[in-house]
Amino acid sequence: MATFAVIEFPGSNCDHDAYYAVKHVLGQRAEFVWHKDTDLRGADVVVLPGGFSYGDYLRTGAIAKFSPVMSQVRAFADAGGPVIGICNGFQVLLEAGLLEGALLRNRRLKFLCRHVHVRVEQVDTPFTGEAMGGQILKLPIAHGEGNYYAAPETVSTLEANHQVVFRYCAAAGERSDTANPNGSINAIAGVCNRRRNVVGLMPHPERACESALGSEDGRVILESAVAAVLSAGVA
Amino acid sequence: MKTRVFVTLKPSVFDPQGRTIVQALGSMGYAAVRDVRQGKYFELDVDTDSEEAARMLATEVADRLLANPVIESYRVEVEE
Amino acid sequence: MKTRVFVTLKPSVFDPQGRTIVQALGSMGYAAVRDVRQGKYFELDVDTDSEEAARMLATEVADRLLANPVIESYRVEVEE
Amino acid sequence: MDQATIDSHGLSADEYRRLVGILRREPTITELGIFSVMWSEHCSYKSSRLYLSRLPTDGPRVVQGPGENAGAVDIGEGLAAVFKIESHNHPSFIEPYQGAATGVGGIIRDIFTMGARPIALLNSLRFGGLDDPETRRLVDGVVAGIAGYGNSIGIPTVGGEIAFEPSYAGNPLVNVFCLGVAKVDGLAKGLASGAGNPVYYVGAKTGRDGIHGATMASAEFDEHSADNRPAVQVGDPFMEKLLLEACLEVMQTDALVGIQDMGAAGLTCSTCEMGARGDAGIEIDVSLVPQRETGMSAYEIMLSESQERMLLVARQGRESEVERVFEKWDLHAVRIGHVTEDEVLRVRNGATVVAEIPNRQLADEAPLYDRPTQVPGYLDEVQQLALEVLAAPGELVGAWRQLLAAPVIANKRWVYRQYDHMVRTNTVVGPGLTAGVVRIKGTDRALAMSVDGNGRYTYLDPREGARLAVAEAARNVACTGGEPIAATNCLNFGNPERPDIMWQLAEAIEGIGEACRSLEIPITGGNVSLYNETDGEAIYPTPVLGVVGLIEDRARVLTRVFPEAGLDIVVLGDPMGALGGSEYLKVSYELVRGRPAPVDLARERALQRVLVAMARERLIRSAHDCAEGGFAVTLAECCIAGAGVGATVELPPVDGSDDRFGLVRALFGEAPSRVVVSVASSERDRLLEVARAASVPAVVIGQTGGERVVIGVDGAEVASLGLDEAEHVWEHGLSRHFESVDSAA
Ligand SMILES: Nc1ncnc2c1ncn2[C@@H]1O[C@H](COP(=O)(O)OP(=O)(O)O)[C@@H](O)[C@H]1O
Ligand SMILES: [Mg+2]
């Protein structure tokens, strides 16, 4: 069994959703870790959940990056541990410099909650190992600032290093301007670090783990992490 | 001509962002920052050579669109 | 001491808010406003009498918290 | 006390005399302020109480009726649903974003104050016509404000309604509903007891904002209100999120005696009501209250309506437990006083006593008015509908298209995509499909909820309109398979001092009472918003009903969508509609006239029960209520909201076929107690049998399938629309008035 630490910042609001998906849908172990804690409770996987840490005041993720727990998260990532940032968690990872780039206001300036499709571009991360390359996932988004941006050189490097993990696409997989919900550069929905163990994405896989909620496509992301942990344990 | 508009919450209006920033600064060790108020800042590129015309236009625009007069006030500066 | 920090998006970064404002202004008849960039503006009340100290502190705070260097640049002014 | 000061507090001569009688002396200025807010219409319900007391509030499931911060009903497995609706109309007109946002904040506090975890929001909105840019600005701000607060705090908005009528142009309505879940034996109370127990203040600091907000909500707008803009309250959803989590955590301990949020009338209302409910008194020192501004007077502190503040009474000796929980959430619980035995609200400012008021009299002996009523002069005239003087109806398909594009009917995606409707991962049916449904984790259960009210109907016939609102909200819930178990209501009316408005209010409350009694749905709470007028022009009288339904097995939830081709389509209920007050008359003739088709409550009850039974037995595959736009619009909505399954139906012959409006009435006439369901052919006979046994009319009218929606009458096709076209007009009817939220479809 894999243990997922779900970090709780003040203002996180998808912490319980991630916990529920890990524990009650996937049947794995889940532990909440308060942002002032300095112990990751034996985590195999660290989840930075969605929400509005510190109200998203100033900038999304800007204040949360100074939380005491973030130095543990950094150490965990530096040691190669799998870390995933979902929505606000992605924003925190970017602010903290664990991933490259930034998230701007959505192109239309409005908060947007809906299902979108993303294509899995890379399967060699701990969060996509169980997916098929090019697999299309139907996942919900719910954000006002998900417009991924990085300087052109950075984007080139990310592309060259295959660090773009998820890209917005139409239901059948093709890329188009209308399939890009927020104006993200190169339709980027999620990226990883150089070492590939830290992944951030705007869509919410934890909201797409049960058919009763409209999609189960998010499971593969969390299940990949479980598989990665188990195979690392065996190895 | 480059014109700048500053929009700030009226002093009596509560600024939750400013308060949260002060608290964050406090816990980062910057207790010397006693208060923060967050506002908006606009740089307008106005198609005129007259400082007076730029100021008038920017003021009108600030009044009608950039500031919400119910809770905000604004100030206009023209770059010399 | 009152200190002001201006945070603006770097010129290379697309500003959807600014663009929306220019469009709105265009339809309101203010075509003379060629471009708008929206930034943030902070008023800091710093507990010091030294202009130099206020500037240093505000700069540090802007650098560490108020601006995100990936997309933004900042400027600090101390009120005389 | 000089007359000008008394007048400026909105107290009548009689009320002032009553106040002096209670105090047995002249009031201090702080006391005058306290009485004025507690006795304002908003806090005291002085014009409506008499009528409200006749509403049915009892039922086997009721755990908490009106009187606490929110009502509660038993939903089984030891759980209670706690819910209420609130208006924030005036503040939203003054500053749409903040007004709507703080409205959401207020109703959420009412729910978690009860010890319930809020799990869903709904909203009911009314604006003027969308052609007016000012209306669009208001809509934009209100929707963004609701989104800004609800999304941040992480409570999904799972439904609502929005309508546009010129009568709301200068006075929009923003009603917000929140529902939470608590353990039945874990409900918190808003009371103070146990002399010596400490009274804590927690949350945002007190500023000068919203002073006299409660009295503002009770005075009509005039042309000056735009100038003397009262201070606007800015919502802080982050603070509220911390308060929510911290308060729910504190309630897990038994260190808490009582808790109440500071809503309208702030510290005044919370201290006096908590004392009155607990047969105790509260003594506080305002100098201990955390203040955002310098030099605030006791008067200002007592009357401030700063948001995101709570008042708690803890058990003596358990202080540190309470304080520790709040510290964890970076909040500081400040002790500002204690409970006393003497049933007096005593306010000190340091050593000086600035107010000393017997709190029971203040809370419970507020003035009560039996205001004169009179049938409004307009009524006779508008109830007449002479179809024979109208131009001949146009082409049916054209009217059908127009109706699908009417903003009240069109796709509301532009609105609800701005709301996070999925957070908390409970949303089984989100906005866009009649009632919202959220599951209750840890059980098989789910709750359905809907807010409804048709101001046009209530304008044309207040009593009937109110009955129809109850019936529609309950029917929407029943269409998901939910058994309606309780209701809340928000009464939005004009100036009750006008006898014609008072008559509307009285009639509407009677109508709600009749319908709730007959449908056996108790009212567990609500809100009254009066003085909704601009320059003497009142809004349409608008009661909004919120109904909650229980679904025991969430796997049996239904939506309106035809799930596949080859199903039989059945109309349950009375097949014919009427044109009085219909959207058709509005859209095609710009007429708001006639009387809405009345609801036969016994038939309505039978229909709702049979729907719930059919859902439970998995007899039907979808269900959709016929509302605005009538049968043709309903049928199209069943087809286009989902994957896009067409339908071909044939209605029975129309009575009076010589009548020019016969077909119009069949297609677009509106009437209650009518639901379109789909059923597998193999189950059809069983369905008809169940309906017959329940004495609910049921007519098989056609089948799902194809790429078109085709309606025939008596053997001849009368109207047909391609799915793509229907979807296109429906899709853009509302969103075309706004910048798109989203580039993708
Ligand atoms: N203000 C709103 N907020 C959220 N959802 C809304 C709002 N207005 C309408 N909706 C959603 O759009 C759908 C259609 O609304 P409406 O046409 O009033 O439906 P009905 O006639 O079934 O009551 C409903 O599911 C409703 O929940
Ligand atoms: Mg409706």
mmCIF file of C-alpha atoms in Angstrom, chain B:
data_model
loop_
_atom_site.group_PDB
_atom_site.id
_atom_site.type_symbol
_atom_site.label_atom_id
_atom_site.label_comp_id
_atom_site.label_asym_id
_atom_site.label_seq_id
_atom_site.Cartn_x
_atom_site.Cartn_y
_atom_site.Cartn_z
ATOM 1 C CA MET B 1 2.032 59.729 -24.061
ATOM 2 C CA LYS B 2 2.479 57.459 -21.088
ATOM 3 C CA THR B 3 -0.029 57.972 -18.314
ATOM 4 C CA ARG B 4 -0.313 56.140 -15.034
ATOM 5 C CA VAL B 5 -3.426 55.559 -12.997
ATOM 6 C CA PHE B 6 -3.346 54.346 -9.412
ATOM 7 C CA VAL B 7 -6.509 52.888 -8.004
ATOM 8 C CA THR B 8 -6.736 52.295 -4.284
ATOM 9 C CA LEU B 9 -9.484 51.202 -1.965
ATOM 10 C CA LYS B 10 -10.927 54.141 -0.081
ATOM 11 C CA PRO B 11 -9.357 54.348 3.370
ATOM 12 C CA SER B 12 -12.545 53.232 5.118
ATOM 13 C CA VAL B 13 -12.896 50.132 2.961
ATOM 14 C CA PHE B 14 -11.486 46.922 4.339
ATOM 15 C CA ASP B 15 -8.640 45.375 2.341
ATOM 16 C CA PRO B 16 -8.478 41.652 3.084
ATOM 17 C CA GLN B 17 -5.563 41.138 0.708
ATOM 18 C CA GLY B 18 -3.486 43.788 2.401
ATOM 19 C CA ARG B 19 -4.246 42.286 5.781
ATOM 20 C CA THR B 20 -3.243 38.807 4.654
ATOM 21 C CA ILE B 21 0.002 40.122 3.185
ATOM 22 C CA VAL B 22 0.906 41.902 6.424
ATOM 23 C CA GLN B 23 0.330 38.700 8.342
ATOM 24 C CA ALA B 24 2.436 36.709 5.915
ATOM 25 C CA LEU B 25 5.214 39.289 6.173
ATOM 26 C CA GLY B 26 4.980 39.104 9.935
ATOM 27 C CA SER B 27 5.536 35.374 9.933
ATOM 28 C CA MET B 28 8.418 35.808 7.480
ATOM 29 C CA GLY B 29 10.093 38.093 9.981
ATOM 30 C CA TYR B 30 9.175 41.451 8.464
ATOM 31 C CA ALA B 31 7.331 42.773 11.461
ATOM 32 C CA ALA B 32 8.543 46.266 10.571
ATOM 33 C CA VAL B 33 5.933 46.366 7.834
ATOM 34 C CA ARG B 34 3.037 47.668 9.874
ATOM 35 C CA ASP B 35 0.433 47.914 7.182
ATOM 36 C CA VAL B 36 -0.079 47.059 3.523
ATOM 37 C CA ARG B 37 -2.845 48.257 1.228
ATOM 38 C CA GLN B 38 -3.102 46.692 -2.183
ATOM 39 C CA GLY B 39 -4.289 48.671 -5.156
ATOM 40 C CA LYS B 40 -4.227 48.541 -8.915
ATOM 41 C CA TYR B 41 -1.877 50.252 -11.221
ATOM 42 C CA PHE B 42 -2.455 50.969 -14.906
ATOM 43 C CA GLU B 43 -0.108 52.206 -17.555
ATOM 44 C CA LEU B 44 -1.980 53.840 -20.394
ATOM 45 C CA ASP B 45 -0.450 54.696 -23.698
ATOM 46 C CA VAL B 46 -2.461 57.696 -24.890
ATOM 47 C CA ASP B 47 -2.270 58.916 -28.447
ATOM 48 C CA THR B 48 -1.542 62.618 -27.884
ATOM 49 C CA ASP B 49 1.411 64.933 -27.370
ATOM 50 C CA SER B 50 -0.342 67.190 -24.945
ATOM 51 C CA GLU B 51 0.212 66.484 -21.295
ATOM 52 C CA GLU B 52 -3.050 68.204 -20.514
ATOM 53 C CA ALA B 53 -5.029 66.122 -22.994
ATOM 54 C CA ALA B 54 -3.473 62.906 -21.714
ATOM 55 C CA ARG B 55 -4.324 63.794 -18.160
ATOM 56 C CA MET B 56 -7.885 64.643 -19.033
ATOM 57 C CA LEU B 57 -8.432 61.471 -20.972
ATOM 58 C CA ALA B 58 -6.841 59.257 -18.334
ATOM 59 C CA THR B 59 -8.932 60.902 -15.656
ATOM 60 C CA GLU B 60 -12.110 60.282 -17.591
ATOM 61 C CA VAL B 61 -11.165 56.674 -18.225
ATOM 62 C CA ALA B 62 -10.228 56.123 -14.593
ATOM 63 C CA ASP B 63 -13.510 57.593 -13.514
ATOM 64 C CA ARG B 64 -15.647 55.648 -15.918
ATOM 65 C CA LEU B 65 -13.916 52.302 -16.114
ATOM 66 C CA LEU B 66 -10.752 51.694 -14.136
ATOM 67 C CA ALA B 67 -11.987 52.603 -10.693
ATOM 68 C CA ASN B 68 -15.148 51.532 -8.945
ATOM 69 C CA PRO B 69 -16.235 54.806 -7.358
ATOM 70 C CA VAL B 70 -18.264 53.031 -4.703
ATOM 71 C CA ILE B 71 -15.206 51.630 -2.992
ATOM 72 C CA GLU B 72 -12.151 53.002 -4.760
ATOM 73 C CA SER B 73 -10.437 56.278 -5.416
ATOM 74 C CA TYR B 74 -7.813 56.998 -8.053
ATOM 75 C CA ARG B 75 -4.942 59.259 -8.939
ATOM 76 C CA VAL B 76 -3.546 60.104 -12.380
ATOM 77 C CA GLU B 77 0.060 60.912 -13.276
ATOM 78 C CA VAL B 78 1.405 61.857 -16.678
ATOM 79 C CA GLU B 79 4.968 60.922 -17.442
ATOM 80 C CA GLU B 80 6.997 64.015 -18.228
#
